[in-house]
C-alpha cells in the first residue's frame, strides 16, 4: 500500500482533532451568522426580499474562503514552526497527500457556514430561501469546495516563503471576496475588475450558486460548472507545483525547520 | 535505479560536504569531506560538541537536507537520487520537544505517523499501542502531548521513530531531558533494537552512554571525522582522565598533590576547593589517599566531561563553537 491514501485520511482526522481541541480555530465560522444578520437586515429594511439569497449566500461563501485563507493557508507554516514539517518530510508520504487531507477537512468544516446563515434567515427573520435547482446547487457546491481547498493549498505553499503570514492573510481576504463575487456579483463590477475576476473560480461559482436559488432556469450550466472545476483544477496543479518547489528549496537551503 | 542492499552498509557516507550560506560572509562548512560507515545491526555513536555537524549529517541521511557534494547511502540507496525509497528504511528521532502535534494525544500522534508510513487504520492502531507499551507510555496514551514532561515527549519521539519499522534508526540526542530511570530504559530499548538487527546511529554528548551502547564511536568536530574508535577507548579515556574534587584543602597540601605521579593539573575552584585532573589510569587513588590522610573528607571523584576528553583529542579549542 502506498502512503498517500492513509496519509490523506490521517491528516484529515488530525485536522478535525485540532478543531476539537482548539475551537479558536473556528472563529471565522462564528462571524458568519453576524454578517448574515447585517446583510439580511439591510435587504429586509430596504424592502428587497428578492435579495435575501444574496444576503445569505455572501457570508457563507466568505466563511468558506476565510477559512481557506486563515486556517488552510497556515497549515505548512504552523507545521514548520512546530517541527512537524521536518518529521513529515522524512516519511514516505507525499507532502501533498498530507496537505490535501488537512485542507479537505478544513473546507468540509467551513461549509457549516451555509447552514448557519440559512438558520439565521429562518430563525431570525422568518426568511426561508429555497434551493430551486438542487442538482445545480449540489454540483456547484462540490466544485466550489474543491476550488476553496485548492485556494487553501496554494496559499499554504505560498505563505511558507514569507514570514509575516498574518499581514498577508488579513490583506488577502477582502480582495478574494471581491474578485470571487461573494458580496457583489462580478457583473456589477467595473469592466477591468470583472475580466480579472473571471480568472478566479469563485466568481463563476457564486454566480451559479445564486442562480441555483432563483426560480428561473440556469443558463449554460455545464460550461459554467466546467469553468469552476477547470479553474479549481488549475489552482490545485499550481499549488502542488509550488509545494514541490518549496520542499526542494528548503531542502537545499537547510531551512525545513525554520519559521 | 539502485537496489536495496541487505548486505550493503546500513549507512555509507563518502566525502560528504555541506555548506550553509551566511549573510554577507563566506559559506559556513558544516560537514567537510566526511566519511562514515555503519554496518547492518551496528550501534554507532557520533560524539561531538555543538556545531560539530552531527545534526547536519542526520538531516542529510533522513533526506530533508541536500548535500553540497559527496554521497550518502542507506542500504545502498542514495539519499538524494533514491530519497523516496530511502525514507521507508529510516526512522529518525530529533532531539527536543518539537515534531509532535501538541493538542493530540500520544496515541493519536502515533496513529497519524503510522499512516504516513502507509499503515492502514487497524494496523496503525495496533502498532501505536505496541510502541506506547514499549516506551512505557501506555498508561498516558490518551492524554494530550502538551501535558507531557520533556522526557515523556522524548519517549514518544522514540516511538514515532520506530513506527515505520525502520532498518536504520537515527537518534539525534535522544536522551536529552530524560530522567536517569528513563535513560536506563532507553539503553535497554537500544539493546533490543540491536538484537532485532537494526542499525542505530546515535548522536550524543554523553560519553558514558556512548560507551555503554555503541559498537563503535566516531568523534566529529568542525564537520570532519577526527577518530573512529572502539568504545573501549572511551572507557580508557574516562578512567585515564579521572578527576578528584575536594574542599578544605590547604595550599601546601594542594602543592603536594600536584607533585604526585599521574596528576596533570590542580585547579583552584574556590577558597580551599580544588579540582585535581589526572592523566593516567589509577592516578586518582594516591590523590584520594593523600587527601584522606591529611584529614580532608569532603572529597568526590568523577569521570571527565566530554569537553575534557575533547581537550585531549582536539586541543585547547574544547567545546567552543567554531566561527
Coordinates of C-alpha atoms in Angstrom, one line a residue:
Chain A
X1 CA 0.0 0.0 0.0
X2 CA 1.4 3.5 -0.8
X3 CA 1.4 6.0 2.0
X4 CA -0.8 8.5 0.1
X5 CA -4.2 7.3 0.9
X6 CA -3.7 6.5 4.6
X7 CA -1.8 9.8 4.9
X8 CA -4.7 11.8 3.4
X9 CA -7.2 10.3 5.8
X10 CA -4.9 10.5 8.8
X11 CA -4.2 14.2 8.0
X12 CA -7.9 14.9 7.7
X13 CA -8.6 13.2 11.1
X14 CA -5.7 15.1 12.7
X15 CA -7.2 18.4 11.4
X16 CA -10.6 17.5 12.9
X17 CA -8.9 16.7 16.2
X18 CA -7.2 20.1 16.1
X19 CA -10.5 21.8 15.6
X20 CA -12.0 19.9 18.6
X21 CA -9.0 20.7 20.8
X22 CA -8.7 24.3 19.8
X23 CA -12.2 25.8 19.0
X24 CA -10.5 29.2 18.5
X25 CA -9.5 27.9 15.0
X26 CA -13.2 28.0 14.1
X27 CA -13.6 31.7 14.8
X28 CA -14.3 32.5 11.2
X29 CA -17.4 30.4 11.4
X30 CA -18.5 32.3 14.4
X31 CA -18.6 35.5 12.5
X32 CA -20.7 34.3 9.6
X33 CA -24.1 34.5 11.4
X34 CA -23.3 38.1 12.3
X35 CA -22.6 39.0 8.7
X36 CA -25.8 37.3 7.7
X37 CA -27.8 39.4 10.3
X38 CA -26.2 42.6 9.0
X39 CA -26.9 41.9 5.3
X40 CA -30.3 40.5 5.8
X41 CA -31.3 43.4 7.9
X42 CA -30.3 45.7 5.1
X43 CA -32.2 43.8 2.4
X44 CA -35.3 43.4 4.6
X45 CA -35.3 47.1 5.7
X46 CA -34.9 48.2 2.1
X47 CA -37.9 46.1 1.1
X48 CA -35.8 43.9 -1.2
X49 CA -36.9 40.4 -0.2
X50 CA -35.6 39.2 -3.6
X51 CA -32.1 39.9 -2.5
X52 CA -32.4 37.6 0.6
X53 CA -30.5 34.7 -1.2
X54 CA -27.6 37.1 -1.9
X55 CA -27.6 38.2 1.7
X56 CA -27.4 34.7 3.0
X57 CA -25.0 33.3 0.4
X58 CA -22.5 36.1 0.8
X59 CA -21.5 35.4 4.4
X60 CA -21.5 31.6 3.8
X61 CA -19.1 31.9 0.9
X62 CA -17.0 34.4 2.9
X63 CA -16.7 32.0 5.8
X64 CA -15.5 29.3 3.5
X65 CA -12.9 31.4 1.7
X66 CA -12.0 33.0 5.0
X67 CA -11.2 29.5 6.5
X68 CA -9.1 28.8 3.4
X69 CA -7.1 31.9 4.0
X70 CA -6.8 31.8 7.8
X71 CA -6.7 28.1 8.6
X72 CA -5.7 26.2 5.4
X73 CA -3.2 28.9 4.5
X74 CA -1.4 28.4 7.7
X75 CA -1.0 24.6 7.7
X76 CA 2.5 24.3 6.3
X77 CA 3.7 27.5 8.2
X78 CA 2.4 26.1 11.5
X79 CA 3.9 22.6 10.9
X80 CA 7.2 24.2 10.0
X81 CA 7.3 26.3 13.2
X82 CA 6.5 23.3 15.4
X83 CA 9.0 21.0 13.7
X84 CA 6.2 18.7 12.4
X85 CA 7.0 19.5 8.7
X86 CA 10.6 18.3 9.3
X87 CA 9.3 15.0 10.5
X88 CA 6.6 14.7 7.8
X89 CA 9.3 15.1 5.1
X90 CA 11.3 12.2 6.5
X91 CA 8.3 9.8 5.9
X92 CA 7.4 8.1 2.7
X93 CA 4.1 10.0 2.5
X94 CA 4.0 12.8 -0.1
X95 CA 3.5 16.2 1.4
X96 CA 0.7 16.9 -1.0
X97 CA -1.3 14.0 0.5
X98 CA -0.9 15.3 4.0
X99 CA -1.7 18.8 2.9
X100 CA -4.7 17.8 0.9
X101 CA -6.1 15.7 3.7
X102 CA -5.9 18.6 6.2
X103 CA -7.2 21.2 3.9
X104 CA -10.1 18.9 2.7
X105 CA -11.2 18.7 6.4
X106 CA -10.9 22.4 6.8
X107 CA -13.0 23.0 3.7
X108 CA -15.6 20.5 4.7
X109 CA -16.0 22.2 8.1
X110 CA -16.2 25.6 6.5
X111 CA -19.3 24.6 4.7
X112 CA -21.1 24.6 8.0
X113 CA -21.3 28.4 7.3
X114 CA -24.1 27.7 4.8
X115 CA -26.3 26.0 7.4
X116 CA -25.5 28.8 9.9
X117 CA -26.6 31.5 7.5
X118 CA -29.7 29.7 6.4
X119 CA -30.6 29.2 10.1
X120 CA -30.2 32.9 10.8
X121 CA -32.5 33.7 7.9
X122 CA -35.2 31.2 9.0
X123 CA -35.0 31.7 12.8
X124 CA -34.1 35.4 13.0
X125 CA -36.0 36.8 10.0
X126 CA -38.5 34.1 9.0
X127 CA -36.9 34.1 5.6
X128 CA -36.5 30.6 4.1
X129 CA -34.5 30.6 0.9
X130 CA -35.4 27.6 -1.2
X131 CA -32.9 25.8 -3.4
X132 CA -34.8 25.9 -6.7
X133 CA -32.3 23.8 -8.6
X134 CA -30.9 21.2 -6.1
X135 CA -28.7 19.4 -8.6
X136 CA -27.1 22.6 -9.8
X137 CA -26.6 23.7 -6.2
X138 CA -25.1 20.4 -5.1
X139 CA -22.7 20.0 -8.1
X140 CA -21.7 23.7 -7.9
X141 CA -21.1 23.4 -4.2
X142 CA -18.9 20.3 -4.7
X143 CA -16.8 22.1 -7.4
X144 CA -16.7 25.2 -5.1
X145 CA -15.4 23.2 -2.2
X146 CA -12.7 21.8 -4.4
X147 CA -11.8 25.3 -5.5
X148 CA -11.7 26.6 -1.9
X149 CA -9.5 23.7 -1.0
X150 CA -7.2 24.4 -3.9
X151 CA -7.1 28.1 -2.8
X152 CA -6.1 27.0 0.7
X153 CA -3.4 24.7 -0.6
X154 CA -2.0 27.4 -2.9
X155 CA -1.9 29.9 0.0
X156 CA -0.3 27.3 2.3
X157 CA 2.5 26.8 -0.2
X158 CA 3.0 30.5 -0.9
X159 CA 2.8 31.5 2.8
X160 CA 5.8 29.3 3.6
X161 CA 8.1 31.7 1.6
X162 CA 7.1 34.7 3.6
X163 CA 7.5 35.1 7.4
X164 CA 4.8 37.7 8.0
X165 CA 1.8 35.5 7.3
X166 CA -0.8 37.3 9.4
X167 CA -0.4 40.5 7.4
X168 CA -0.8 38.6 4.1
X169 CA -3.9 36.8 5.5
X170 CA -5.6 40.0 6.7
X171 CA -4.9 41.8 3.4
X172 CA -6.0 38.9 1.2
X173 CA -9.5 38.1 2.4
X174 CA -11.3 41.2 1.1
X175 CA -9.7 41.2 -2.4
X176 CA -10.7 37.5 -2.6
X177 CA -14.3 38.3 -1.5
X178 CA -14.4 41.0 -4.2
X179 CA -12.9 39.0 -7.1
X180 CA -14.9 36.0 -6.1
X181 CA -18.2 37.9 -6.3
X182 CA -19.1 36.8 -2.8
X183 CA -20.8 40.1 -1.8
X184 CA -21.4 41.6 -5.2
X185 CA -21.9 39.7 -8.4
X186 CA -18.8 40.4 -10.5
X187 CA -21.1 41.5 -13.4
X188 CA -21.7 44.6 -11.3
X189 CA -18.0 45.5 -11.0
X190 CA -16.1 47.8 -13.4
X191 CA -15.1 46.0 -16.6
X192 CA -11.5 45.6 -15.6
X193 CA -12.3 44.0 -12.3
X194 CA -14.8 41.7 -14.0
X195 CA -12.3 40.4 -16.5
X196 CA -9.8 39.7 -13.7
X197 CA -12.3 38.1 -11.5
X198 CA -13.2 35.6 -14.3
X199 CA -9.8 34.0 -13.8
X200 CA -10.8 33.1 -10.3
X201 CA -13.1 30.0 -10.0
X202 CA -15.1 31.6 -7.2
X203 CA -16.6 34.3 -9.5
X204 CA -18.2 31.5 -11.6
X205 CA -19.2 29.5 -8.6
X206 CA -21.0 32.3 -6.7
X207 CA -23.0 33.3 -9.9
X208 CA -24.0 29.6 -10.3
X209 CA -24.9 29.3 -6.6
X210 CA -27.1 32.4 -6.8
X211 CA -28.7 31.1 -10.0
X212 CA -29.5 27.8 -8.3
X213 CA -31.6 29.6 -5.7
X214 CA -33.7 31.5 -8.3
X215 CA -36.7 30.0 -10.0
X216 CA -35.5 30.9 -13.5
X217 CA -33.8 28.2 -15.5
X218 CA -30.0 28.2 -15.1
X219 CA -28.4 29.2 -18.4
X220 CA -25.3 27.4 -19.7
X221 CA -24.9 25.4 -16.5
X222 CA -22.4 22.8 -17.8
X223 CA -19.9 25.2 -19.4
X224 CA -20.0 27.4 -16.3
X225 CA -19.6 24.4 -14.0
X226 CA -16.6 23.3 -16.2
X227 CA -15.1 26.8 -15.7
X228 CA -15.4 26.4 -11.9
X229 CA -13.9 22.9 -12.0
X230 CA -11.2 23.7 -14.5
X231 CA -10.0 26.8 -12.7
X232 CA -10.0 24.9 -9.4
X233 CA -8.0 22.1 -11.0
X234 CA -5.6 24.6 -12.4
X235 CA -5.2 26.2 -9.0
X236 CA -4.6 22.7 -7.4
X237 CA -1.9 21.9 -10.0
X238 CA -0.2 25.3 -9.4
X239 CA -0.4 24.6 -5.6
X240 CA 1.1 21.2 -6.0
X241 CA 3.9 22.6 -8.2
X242 CA 4.7 25.4 -5.8
X243 CA 4.6 23.0 -2.8
X244 CA 7.0 20.7 -4.6
X245 CA 9.3 23.7 -5.4
X246 CA 9.1 24.9 -1.8
X247 CA 10.2 21.5 -0.5
X248 CA 13.1 21.4 -2.9
X249 CA 14.1 24.9 -1.8
X250 CA 14.0 24.3 1.9
X251 CA 15.9 21.0 1.5
X252 CA 18.5 22.9 -0.5
X253 CA 18.8 25.8 1.9
X254 CA 18.5 23.8 5.0
X255 CA 15.5 25.7 6.3
X256 CA 12.9 23.0 6.7
X257 CA 12.7 23.7 10.4
X258 CA 12.7 27.5 10.2
X259 CA 9.6 29.5 10.6
Chain B
X1 CA 17.9 2.9 -10.2
X2 CA 19.8 1.3 -7.2
X3 CA 18.5 -1.7 -5.4
X4 CA 18.2 -2.1 -1.6
X5 CA 21.3 -3.9 -0.5
X6 CA 20.6 -6.1 2.5
X7 CA 24.3 -6.8 2.9
X8 CA 25.3 -3.2 1.9
X9 CA 26.3 -1.0 4.8
X10 CA 23.3 0.4 6.7
X11 CA 24.9 3.8 6.3
X12 CA 27.7 4.7 3.9
X13 CA 28.9 8.3 3.7
X14 CA 31.8 9.3 1.4
X15 CA 33.5 12.7 1.2
X16 CA 30.3 14.4 2.3
X17 CA 30.3 18.2 2.2
X18 CA 27.6 20.6 3.3
X19 CA 27.9 24.3 3.1
X20 CA 25.4 26.8 4.5
X21 CA 25.1 30.3 3.2
X22 CA 25.8 33.1 5.7
X23 CA 24.7 36.7 5.3
X24 CA 27.5 38.8 3.8
X25 CA 30.1 36.2 4.7
X26 CA 31.7 33.1 3.2
X27 CA 29.7 29.9 3.4
X28 CA 29.9 28.0 6.7
X29 CA 31.1 24.4 6.2
X30 CA 29.1 22.1 8.5
X31 CA 30.4 18.9 7.0
X32 CA 33.8 18.6 5.4
X33 CA 34.8 15.6 3.4
X34 CA 33.1 13.4 6.0
X35 CA 33.3 9.6 5.8
X36 CA 31.4 7.1 7.8
X37 CA 30.3 3.5 7.5
X38 CA 27.7 1.9 9.8
X39 CA 27.2 -1.9 9.4
X40 CA 23.8 -3.5 9.5
X41 CA 22.9 -4.2 13.1
X42 CA 25.6 -1.9 14.4
X43 CA 25.0 0.7 17.1
X44 CA 27.3 3.6 16.1
X45 CA 27.9 6.6 18.3
X46 CA 28.6 10.0 16.9
X47 CA 30.2 12.3 19.5
X48 CA 30.9 15.9 19.1
X49 CA 30.4 19.4 20.5
X50 CA 27.6 21.7 19.5
X51 CA 28.0 22.8 15.8
X52 CA 30.2 19.8 15.1
X53 CA 28.0 18.6 12.2
X54 CA 26.1 15.8 13.9
X55 CA 22.6 17.0 13.2
X56 CA 23.6 18.1 9.7
X57 CA 24.6 14.6 9.0
X58 CA 21.4 13.2 10.4
X59 CA 19.3 15.6 8.3
X60 CA 21.1 14.6 5.1
X61 CA 20.7 10.9 5.9
X62 CA 17.0 11.5 6.6
X63 CA 16.6 13.2 3.2
X64 CA 15.5 16.6 4.5
X65 CA 18.7 18.3 3.6
X66 CA 20.7 18.1 0.4
X67 CA 24.4 17.7 0.5
X68 CA 26.7 20.2 -1.3
X69 CA 28.9 17.4 -2.6
X70 CA 29.8 13.8 -1.8
X71 CA 27.5 10.9 -1.3
X72 CA 25.4 9.3 1.4
X73 CA 23.6 6.0 1.1
X74 CA 21.3 3.9 3.2
X75 CA 21.5 0.2 2.4
X76 CA 23.0 1.0 -0.9
X77 CA 20.3 3.6 -1.8
X78 CA 21.5 7.2 -2.4
X79 CA 19.7 9.6 -0.1
X80 CA 19.3 12.2 -2.9
X81 CA 18.6 10.1 -6.0
X82 CA 16.6 7.4 -4.3
X83 CA 15.1 9.6 -1.5
X84 CA 11.6 8.1 -1.9
X85 CA 13.0 4.5 -1.4
X86 CA 15.3 5.5 1.5
X87 CA 12.5 7.0 3.6
X88 CA 10.7 3.7 4.4
X89 CA 14.0 2.3 5.6
X90 CA 14.7 5.1 8.1
X91 CA 13.3 6.2 11.4
X92 CA 14.5 9.5 12.8
X93 CA 14.3 10.9 16.3
X94 CA 15.4 14.5 16.5
X95 CA 16.2 15.8 20.0
X96 CA 14.0 18.3 21.8
X97 CA 10.3 18.8 22.1
X98 CA 9.4 19.7 18.5
X99 CA 7.8 17.5 15.8
X100 CA 4.6 16.4 17.6
X101 CA 1.0 17.6 17.5
X102 CA 0.8 19.0 21.0
X103 CA -3.0 19.0 21.2
X104 CA -3.4 15.5 20.0
X105 CA -3.0 12.5 22.4
X106 CA 0.1 10.3 22.3
X107 CA -2.0 7.5 20.6
X108 CA -3.4 9.9 18.0
X109 CA 0.0 11.2 17.2
X110 CA 1.4 7.7 16.7
X111 CA -1.6 6.6 14.6
X112 CA -1.0 9.7 12.4
X113 CA 2.7 8.9 11.9
X114 CA 1.9 5.3 11.3
X115 CA -0.4 6.3 8.4
X116 CA 2.4 8.4 6.9
X117 CA 4.4 5.2 6.7
X118 CA 1.5 3.6 4.8
X119 CA -0.1 1.6 7.6
X120 CA -3.9 1.2 7.4
X121 CA -6.1 2.2 10.4
X122 CA -6.3 -1.1 12.1
X123 CA -2.6 -1.8 11.7
X124 CA -1.8 1.7 12.8
X125 CA -3.8 1.3 16.0
X126 CA -2.1 -2.0 16.7
X127 CA 1.4 -0.5 16.1
X128 CA 0.7 2.6 18.1
X129 CA -0.5 0.5 21.1
X130 CA 2.5 -1.8 20.9
X131 CA 5.0 1.1 20.7
X132 CA 3.4 3.1 23.5
X133 CA 3.7 0.0 25.6
X134 CA 7.3 -0.5 24.6
X135 CA 8.4 3.1 25.6
X136 CA 6.3 3.0 28.8
X137 CA 3.7 5.5 27.8
X138 CA 0.7 3.1 27.6
X139 CA -1.0 4.5 30.7
X140 CA -0.8 8.0 29.2
X141 CA -1.8 7.0 25.7
X142 CA -5.0 9.1 25.7
X143 CA -3.6 12.3 27.2
X144 CA -2.7 15.3 25.1
X145 CA 1.1 15.6 24.4
X146 CA 1.1 19.2 25.6
X147 CA 0.6 17.8 29.2
X148 CA 3.7 15.6 28.9
X149 CA 7.0 16.3 30.5
X150 CA 10.1 16.8 28.3
X151 CA 11.2 13.2 29.0
X152 CA 7.9 11.8 28.1
X153 CA 7.8 13.7 24.8
X154 CA 11.3 12.3 24.1
X155 CA 10.0 8.8 24.6
X156 CA 7.1 9.5 22.3
X157 CA 9.6 10.7 19.7
X158 CA 11.4 7.4 20.1
X159 CA 8.1 5.6 19.5
X160 CA 7.5 7.8 16.4
X161 CA 10.9 6.9 15.1
X162 CA 10.0 3.2 15.3
X163 CA 6.5 3.4 13.9
X164 CA 7.6 2.6 10.3
X165 CA 9.6 -0.5 11.5
X166 CA 12.9 1.0 10.2
X167 CA 16.1 -0.9 9.4
X168 CA 18.1 2.1 10.3
X169 CA 17.4 4.4 13.2
X170 CA 18.9 7.9 13.5
X171 CA 18.8 9.1 17.1
X172 CA 19.8 12.7 17.5
X173 CA 20.5 13.2 21.2
X174 CA 17.6 11.0 22.2
X175 CA 18.1 11.1 26.0
X176 CA 18.0 14.9 26.3
X177 CA 15.5 15.7 29.1
X178 CA 15.1 12.1 30.2
X179 CA 15.4 11.3 33.9
X180 CA 18.1 8.6 34.9
X181 CA 15.5 5.8 35.1
X182 CA 14.1 6.6 31.6
X183 CA 17.6 7.0 30.2
X184 CA 18.4 3.5 31.6
X185 CA 15.2 2.1 30.0
X186 CA 16.3 3.8 26.7
X187 CA 19.6 1.9 26.8
X188 CA 17.6 -1.3 27.1
X189 CA 15.5 -0.3 24.2
X190 CA 18.6 0.4 22.0
X191 CA 19.9 -3.1 23.1
X192 CA 16.7 -4.6 21.9
X193 CA 16.9 -2.7 18.6
X194 CA 20.4 -4.1 18.1
X195 CA 19.1 -7.6 18.8
X196 CA 16.5 -7.1 16.1
X197 CA 19.3 -6.4 13.6
X198 CA 18.5 -2.7 13.2
X199 CA 21.4 -0.3 12.7
X200 CA 21.4 2.7 15.0
X201 CA 23.3 6.0 14.5
X202 CA 23.3 7.7 17.9
X203 CA 24.5 11.3 18.4
X204 CA 25.2 12.2 21.9
X205 CA 27.2 14.3 24.3
X206 CA 27.1 11.6 26.9
X207 CA 30.3 9.5 26.7
X208 CA 29.2 7.1 29.3
X209 CA 26.0 6.4 27.2
X210 CA 28.1 6.0 24.1
X211 CA 30.5 3.6 25.9
X212 CA 27.6 1.5 27.2
X213 CA 25.6 1.3 24.0
X214 CA 27.9 1.6 21.0
X215 CA 29.8 -0.9 18.9
X216 CA 32.0 1.9 17.6
X217 CA 32.1 5.6 18.2
X218 CA 33.1 8.4 15.8
X219 CA 34.4 11.7 17.1
X220 CA 33.4 14.6 14.9
X221 CA 34.4 18.2 15.0
X222 CA 34.2 21.1 12.5
X223 CA 32.4 18.7 10.2
X224 CA 35.4 16.4 10.0
X225 CA 35.8 12.9 11.3
X226 CA 38.5 13.0 13.9
X227 CA 38.7 9.4 15.0
X228 CA 36.6 6.3 14.8
X229 CA 37.2 4.1 17.8
X230 CA 36.2 1.1 19.7
X231 CA 34.2 2.3 22.7
X232 CA 36.7 0.7 25.0
X233 CA 39.0 3.6 24.0
X234 CA 36.3 5.8 25.5
X235 CA 36.5 3.7 28.7
X236 CA 40.2 4.2 28.8
X237 CA 39.8 8.0 28.3
X238 CA 37.2 8.1 31.0
X239 CA 39.4 6.2 33.5
X240 CA 42.7 7.8 32.4
X241 CA 41.4 11.3 33.0
X242 CA 39.5 10.8 36.2
X243 CA 39.1 13.9 38.3
X244 CA 39.0 14.4 42.1
X245 CA 37.2 17.3 43.7
X246 CA 38.0 18.3 47.3
X247 CA 37.1 21.1 49.7
X248 CA 39.1 22.4 52.7
X249 CA 42.5 21.8 51.0
X250 CA 45.3 24.0 52.3
X251 CA 47.7 25.4 49.7
X252 CA 50.6 23.3 50.9
X253 CA 48.6 20.1 50.5
X254 CA 47.5 21.2 47.0
X255 CA 51.1 21.6 46.1
X256 CA 51.9 18.1 47.4
X257 CA 49.1 16.6 45.3
X258 CA 50.3 18.4 42.2
X259 CA 53.6 16.7 42.6
X260 CA 52.1 13.2 42.7
X261 CA 52.7 10.9 39.7
X262 CA 49.9 11.0 37.2
X263 CA 48.5 14.3 38.3
X264 CA 48.2 16.6 35.3
X265 CA 46.9 19.7 37.0
X266 CA 45.4 21.0 40.2
X267 CA 42.9 23.8 39.7
X268 CA 41.6 26.1 42.5
X269 CA 37.8 26.3 42.0
X270 CA 37.1 28.3 45.2
X271 CA 38.6 29.1 48.6
X272 CA 40.2 25.9 49.7
X273 CA 38.4 23.9 46.9
X274 CA 40.4 22.2 44.2
X275 CA 39.9 20.1 41.1
X276 CA 42.6 17.5 40.5
X277 CA 42.9 16.2 36.9
X278 CA 44.8 13.0 36.3
X279 CA 46.2 11.7 33.0
X280 CA 46.7 8.0 33.6
X281 CA 44.6 5.1 35.0
X282 CA 44.9 4.6 38.8
X283 CA 46.3 8.0 39.4
X284 CA 43.3 9.1 41.4
X285 CA 43.9 6.6 44.1
X286 CA 47.1 8.1 45.6
X287 CA 45.4 11.5 45.4
X288 CA 42.5 10.2 47.4
X289 CA 44.8 8.6 49.9
X290 CA 46.8 11.7 50.4
X291 CA 43.7 13.8 50.9
X292 CA 42.2 11.5 53.4
X293 CA 45.5 11.0 55.3
X294 CA 45.6 14.8 55.6
X295 CA 42.2 14.8 57.2
X296 CA 40.2 16.1 54.1
X297 CA 37.0 14.2 53.9
X298 CA 34.9 16.4 51.6
X299 CA 36.1 14.5 48.5
X300 CA 34.4 13.2 45.4
X301 CA 35.6 11.6 42.1
X302 CA 34.1 11.9 38.7
X303 CA 34.9 10.9 35.1
X304 CA 36.0 13.7 32.8
X305 CA 33.4 15.6 30.8
X306 CA 33.2 15.4 27.1
X307 CA 34.8 18.8 27.0
X308 CA 37.9 17.5 28.9
X309 CA 38.2 14.5 26.6
X310 CA 38.0 16.8 23.7
X311 CA 40.8 18.9 25.1
X312 CA 42.9 15.9 24.7
X313 CA 41.5 14.9 21.3
X314 CA 41.2 18.2 19.5
X315 CA 43.3 20.6 21.6
X316 CA 42.5 23.7 23.6
X317 CA 39.5 24.9 21.5
X318 CA 37.5 22.4 23.5
X319 CA 33.7 22.9 23.3
X320 CA 33.8 26.5 21.8
X321 CA 31.6 26.7 18.8
X322 CA 33.7 27.3 15.6
X323 CA 33.3 30.7 14.0

